Amino acid sequence: MGDSSLHASQTMTTPIIEPSEKTIALELSTMRSGSTLLKALMAAAPDISSLPETDFQKFQAPDAASKIAALCDERIVVLKRPAWFNETKSYPKLPNASEVKQVILARDVHTSTASLRKMAFRKVEPIIPQFVDNWLANGYWAAVYANLFARFPDNGSTNFWIRYEDLVQDPVQWTGKLFQFLGSDRTEGIDSYPPPSGYDWKWGSDDGGDKIKSLKVQAPKIPQSSLDILERVKDLPRVSEVRAQLGYA
């Protein structure tokens, strides 16, 4: 009797958020850009979802907005899914929902390329020819961000661009700006985050490394091998143009 009364009381006092009242936001980026960290930081706000990597491009039916809203109880639904290698021209295919916001995460070409090498080639990465870096940098990294720039200019209302380097150097400032952009009730920025609820970070769906599991933002140390990649690819025409657009040049 007591338990039933308590449950009824909680049901009456907990507001039900209708699908039309929810905010849908997409986190867009290349792979190996720090997207899991950014998603974890946003999810630290109590009204922002904590979901595993979700392919938002599959929500194309007329009821897509309702299905996305049903993924979580939080008022703000953030869906992360980076561009794959074969999607440089098509990414992202937006879900069939109105008034979607975009959070676009950029990371400089050399650290992204170094991480992509390790992801794509695993144990044989040290013997992969250096010319592969040209395609990862020019054919993938620059192509994806050039497309994102053309489609989602940084306007602060529907599109919010953030650089990984800025995020890890001043996470409190940038997460505060993100919370404001998303319309979160949280107003203060943060530099740490809780673990995900109901799933684990793991390779193939999110970042499964030790750094993300530390639950605190850590500025990475850039090895000489990454700086060597920068020297090899920075003058490629498309890479040079996109780095200038991102403020890295």
CSV table of C-alpha atoms in Angstrom, one decimal:
chain,number,residue,atom,x,y,z
A,1,MET,CA,0.0,0.0,0.0
A,2,GLY,CA,2.8,2.4,1.0
A,3,ASP,CA,4.8,1.6,-2.1
A,4,SER,CA,1.8,2.1,-4.3
A,5,SER,CA,1.0,5.4,-2.8
A,6,LEU,CA,4.6,6.5,-3.2
A,7,HIS,CA,4.7,5.5,-6.8
A,8,ALA,CA,1.4,7.3,-7.5
A,9,SER,CA,2.8,10.4,-5.8
A,10,GLN,CA,6.0,10.3,-7.9
A,11,THR,CA,3.9,9.8,-11.1
A,12,MET,CA,1.8,12.8,-10.3
A,13,THR,CA,4.7,15.2,-9.5
A,14,THR,CA,7.1,14.1,-12.3
A,15,PRO,CA,6.2,16.1,-15.4
A,16,ILE,CA,5.7,14.2,-18.6
A,17,ILE,CA,7.7,15.6,-21.5
A,18,GLU,CA,5.9,15.4,-24.8
A,19,PRO,CA,7.9,14.6,-27.9
A,20,SER,CA,7.1,18.0,-29.4
A,21,GLU,CA,8.7,19.6,-26.3
A,22,LYS,CA,12.0,17.9,-26.7
A,23,THR,CA,15.1,19.4,-28.3
A,24,ILE,CA,17.0,17.1,-30.7
A,25,ALA,CA,20.7,17.8,-31.3
A,26,LEU,CA,23.2,16.0,-33.5
A,27,GLU,CA,26.9,15.8,-32.7
A,28,LEU,CA,28.7,15.8,-36.0
A,29,SER,CA,32.4,15.2,-36.6
A,30,THR,CA,35.0,12.9,-38.2
A,31,MET,CA,35.9,9.7,-36.5
A,32,ARG,CA,38.6,10.0,-33.8
A,33,SER,CA,37.9,13.6,-33.1
A,34,GLY,CA,37.0,13.4,-29.4
A,35,SER,CA,33.3,13.0,-30.0
A,36,THR,CA,32.8,10.6,-27.1
A,37,LEU,CA,34.4,13.1,-24.7
A,38,LEU,CA,32.1,15.9,-25.9
A,39,LYS,CA,29.0,13.7,-25.7
A,40,ALA,CA,30.0,12.7,-22.1
A,41,LEU,CA,30.4,16.3,-21.1
A,42,MET,CA,27.0,17.3,-22.5
A,43,ALA,CA,25.4,14.4,-20.8
A,44,ALA,CA,26.6,15.6,-17.4
A,45,ALA,CA,23.7,18.1,-17.4
A,46,PRO,CA,20.6,16.4,-15.9
A,47,ASP,CA,18.3,17.4,-18.7
A,48,ILE,CA,20.6,16.1,-21.5
A,49,SER,CA,20.6,12.5,-22.7
A,50,SER,CA,23.4,10.0,-22.0
A,51,LEU,CA,23.0,7.6,-25.0
A,52,PRO,CA,25.5,5.3,-26.8
A,53,GLU,CA,26.5,6.2,-30.3
A,54,THR,CA,23.3,6.2,-32.4
A,55,ASP,CA,22.9,6.4,-36.1
A,56,PHE,CA,20.5,9.3,-36.4
A,57,GLN,CA,20.5,8.9,-40.2
A,58,LYS,CA,18.2,5.9,-40.0
A,59,PHE,CA,15.3,8.0,-38.6
A,60,GLN,CA,13.6,8.9,-41.9
A,61,ALA,CA,10.0,7.7,-41.2
A,62,PRO,CA,7.2,10.3,-40.7
A,63,ASP,CA,7.3,9.5,-36.9
A,64,ALA,CA,11.0,9.9,-36.7
A,65,ALA,CA,10.8,12.8,-34.2
A,66,SER,CA,8.7,10.7,-31.8
A,67,LYS,CA,11.0,7.7,-32.1
A,68,ILE,CA,14.0,9.9,-31.3
A,69,ALA,CA,12.2,11.5,-28.4
A,70,ALA,CA,11.4,8.0,-27.0
A,71,LEU,CA,15.1,7.1,-26.8
A,72,CYS,CA,15.4,8.8,-23.4
A,73,ASP,CA,13.6,10.6,-20.6
A,74,GLU,CA,15.6,13.8,-20.8
A,75,ARG,CA,14.3,16.9,-22.5
A,76,ILE,CA,17.3,17.3,-24.7
A,77,VAL,CA,18.3,14.3,-26.9
A,78,VAL,CA,21.8,14.4,-28.2
A,79,LEU,CA,22.7,11.8,-30.9
A,80,LYS,CA,26.4,11.2,-31.8
A,81,ARG,CA,27.5,9.5,-35.0
A,82,PRO,CA,30.7,10.5,-36.8
A,83,ALA,CA,31.2,10.3,-40.6
A,84,TRP,CA,32.5,7.1,-41.9
A,85,PHE,CA,35.2,6.8,-44.6
A,86,ASN,CA,32.6,6.2,-47.3
A,87,GLU,CA,30.4,9.2,-46.4
A,88,THR,CA,32.6,12.2,-47.2
A,89,LYS,CA,30.0,13.6,-49.6
A,90,SER,CA,26.8,12.4,-48.1
A,91,TYR,CA,27.3,12.9,-44.3
A,92,PRO,CA,25.2,13.7,-42.5
A,93,LYS,CA,21.8,12.6,-43.7
A,94,LEU,CA,19.5,14.5,-41.3
A,95,PRO,CA,16.7,12.7,-39.5
A,96,ASN,CA,13.1,13.5,-40.5
A,97,ALA,CA,12.5,16.0,-37.7
A,98,SER,CA,12.1,19.8,-37.6
A,99,GLU,CA,14.2,22.3,-35.7
A,100,VAL,CA,17.2,20.0,-35.2
A,101,LYS,CA,20.3,21.6,-33.7
A,102,GLN,CA,23.9,20.7,-34.8
A,103,VAL,CA,27.0,20.6,-32.6
A,104,ILE,CA,30.0,20.3,-34.9
A,105,LEU,CA,33.2,19.1,-33.4
A,106,ALA,CA,36.5,19.8,-35.2
A,107,ARG,CA,40.0,18.5,-34.4
A,108,ASP,CA,43.2,19.4,-36.2
A,109,VAL,CA,44.3,17.3,-39.1
A,110,HIS,CA,47.5,15.8,-37.7
A,111,THR,CA,46.2,14.4,-34.4
A,112,SER,CA,43.1,13.2,-36.2
A,113,THR,CA,45.1,11.5,-38.9
A,114,ALA,CA,47.4,9.8,-36.4
A,115,SER,CA,44.5,8.4,-34.5
A,116,LEU,CA,42.7,7.3,-37.6
A,117,ARG,CA,45.8,5.4,-38.7
A,118,LYS,CA,45.8,3.5,-35.4
A,119,MET,CA,42.1,2.8,-35.6
A,120,ALA,CA,42.0,1.6,-39.2
A,121,PHE,CA,45.2,-0.4,-39.2
A,122,ARG,CA,45.6,-1.5,-35.6
A,123,LYS,CA,48.7,-3.7,-35.1
A,124,VAL,CA,50.2,-3.0,-38.6
A,125,GLU,CA,50.0,0.8,-38.3
A,126,PRO,CA,53.7,1.3,-37.9
A,127,ILE,CA,54.4,-0.2,-41.4
A,128,ILE,CA,51.6,1.6,-43.2
A,129,PRO,CA,53.1,3.8,-46.0
A,130,GLN,CA,53.1,7.5,-45.2
A,131,PHE,CA,51.2,8.3,-48.4
A,132,VAL,CA,48.1,6.9,-46.7
A,133,ASP,CA,48.2,10.0,-44.5
A,134,ASN,CA,47.5,12.1,-47.6
A,135,TRP,CA,44.2,10.4,-48.2
A,136,LEU,CA,43.2,10.3,-44.5
A,137,ALA,CA,43.9,14.1,-44.3
A,138,ASN,CA,42.8,15.3,-47.7
A,139,GLY,CA,40.3,12.7,-48.9
A,140,TYR,CA,38.6,12.1,-45.6
A,141,TRP,CA,39.3,14.8,-42.9
A,142,ALA,CA,39.2,17.8,-45.2
A,143,ALA,CA,36.4,16.5,-47.3
A,144,VAL,CA,34.1,15.9,-44.3
A,145,TYR,CA,34.8,19.3,-42.8
A,146,ALA,CA,34.5,21.2,-46.1
A,147,ASN,CA,31.0,19.6,-46.5
A,148,LEU,CA,30.0,20.4,-42.9
A,149,PHE,CA,31.2,24.1,-43.4
A,150,ALA,CA,29.1,24.4,-46.5
A,151,ARG,CA,25.9,23.0,-44.9
A,152,PHE,CA,26.1,24.2,-41.3
A,153,PRO,CA,27.7,27.6,-40.9
A,154,ASP,CA,28.5,28.6,-37.4
A,155,ASN,CA,25.4,30.8,-36.5
A,156,GLY,CA,25.1,30.1,-32.8
A,157,SER,CA,21.4,29.4,-33.0
A,158,THR,CA,21.0,26.1,-34.9
A,159,ASN,CA,24.7,25.3,-35.5
A,160,PHE,CA,27.5,25.4,-32.9
A,161,TRP,CA,31.1,24.7,-33.9
A,162,ILE,CA,33.7,23.8,-31.3
A,163,ARG,CA,37.3,22.8,-31.6
A,164,TYR,CA,38.6,19.8,-29.6
A,165,GLU,CA,41.7,21.8,-28.7
A,166,ASP,CA,39.7,24.6,-27.2
A,167,LEU,CA,37.5,22.2,-25.4
A,168,VAL,CA,40.3,20.4,-23.6
A,169,GLN,CA,42.2,23.7,-22.8
A,170,ASP,CA,39.1,25.4,-21.3
A,171,PRO,CA,36.3,22.8,-20.8
A,172,VAL,CA,34.4,25.0,-18.2
A,173,GLN,CA,34.0,27.9,-20.6
A,174,TRP,CA,33.1,25.8,-23.6
A,175,THR,CA,30.7,23.4,-21.9
A,176,GLY,CA,29.0,26.5,-20.4
A,177,LYS,CA,28.5,27.8,-23.9
A,178,LEU,CA,27.2,24.4,-25.1
A,179,PHE,CA,24.6,24.2,-22.3
A,180,GLN,CA,23.4,27.6,-23.2
A,181,PHE,CA,23.2,26.7,-26.9
A,182,LEU,CA,21.2,23.5,-26.2
A,183,GLY,CA,18.9,25.3,-23.8
A,184,SER,CA,19.9,23.3,-20.8
A,185,ASP,CA,18.8,24.2,-17.3
A,186,ARG,CA,22.4,23.8,-16.3
A,187,THR,CA,24.3,27.1,-16.5
A,188,GLU,CA,27.7,26.3,-15.2
A,189,GLY,CA,30.4,24.7,-17.3
A,190,ILE,CA,32.3,21.6,-16.1
A,191,ASP,CA,35.6,19.7,-16.6
A,192,SER,CA,34.5,16.3,-15.5
A,193,TYR,CA,31.6,13.9,-16.2
A,194,PRO,CA,29.9,10.8,-14.9
A,195,PRO,CA,30.2,7.4,-16.6
A,196,PRO,CA,27.4,6.4,-19.0
A,197,SER,CA,24.2,4.9,-17.5
A,198,GLY,CA,23.0,1.6,-18.9
A,199,TYR,CA,25.9,0.9,-21.3
A,200,ASP,CA,29.7,0.9,-21.4
A,201,TRP,CA,32.1,2.9,-23.5
A,202,LYS,CA,33.7,0.4,-25.9
A,203,TRP,CA,35.5,0.3,-29.3
A,204,GLY,CA,33.3,0.2,-32.3
A,205,SER,CA,30.5,2.3,-30.8
A,206,ASP,CA,32.3,4.9,-28.6
A,207,ASP,CA,35.9,5.5,-27.5
A,208,GLY,CA,36.9,2.7,-25.2
A,209,GLY,CA,40.2,4.0,-24.0
A,210,ASP,CA,41.5,4.7,-20.5
A,211,LYS,CA,41.5,8.5,-21.0
A,212,ILE,CA,37.7,8.7,-21.4
A,213,LYS,CA,37.2,6.4,-18.5
A,214,SER,CA,39.2,8.8,-16.2
A,215,LEU,CA,36.0,10.9,-16.1
A,216,LYS,CA,37.9,14.1,-16.4
A,217,VAL,CA,39.0,16.3,-19.3
A,218,GLN,CA,42.7,15.8,-20.1
A,219,ALA,CA,44.7,17.9,-22.6
A,220,PRO,CA,46.6,15.4,-24.7
A,221,LYS,CA,50.3,15.3,-25.3
A,222,ILE,CA,51.1,15.5,-29.0
A,223,PRO,CA,53.9,13.2,-30.0
A,224,GLN,CA,56.6,14.0,-32.6
A,225,SER,CA,55.0,11.5,-35.0
A,226,SER,CA,51.8,13.5,-35.2
A,227,LEU,CA,53.8,16.7,-35.8
A,228,ASP,CA,55.6,14.9,-38.6
A,229,ILE,CA,52.2,14.1,-40.2
A,230,LEU,CA,51.3,17.8,-40.0
A,231,GLU,CA,54.5,18.7,-41.9
A,232,ARG,CA,53.6,16.2,-44.6
A,233,VAL,CA,49.9,17.1,-45.1
A,234,LYS,CA,49.5,20.8,-44.1
A,235,ASP,CA,50.2,22.2,-47.6
A,236,LEU,CA,47.8,19.9,-49.4
A,237,PRO,CA,45.3,22.4,-51.1
A,238,ARG,CA,42.1,21.1,-49.4
A,239,VAL,CA,43.7,20.5,-46.1
A,240,SER,CA,45.3,24.0,-46.1
A,241,GLU,CA,41.9,25.6,-46.9
A,242,VAL,CA,40.0,23.8,-44.3
A,243,ARG,CA,42.6,24.4,-41.6
A,244,ALA,CA,42.4,28.1,-42.4
A,245,GLN,CA,38.6,28.0,-42.0
A,246,LEU,CA,38.9,26.3,-38.7
A,247,GLY,CA,41.5,28.8,-37.5
A,248,TYR,CA,44.4,26.3,-37.3
A,249,ALA,CA,46.6,27.7,-40.1
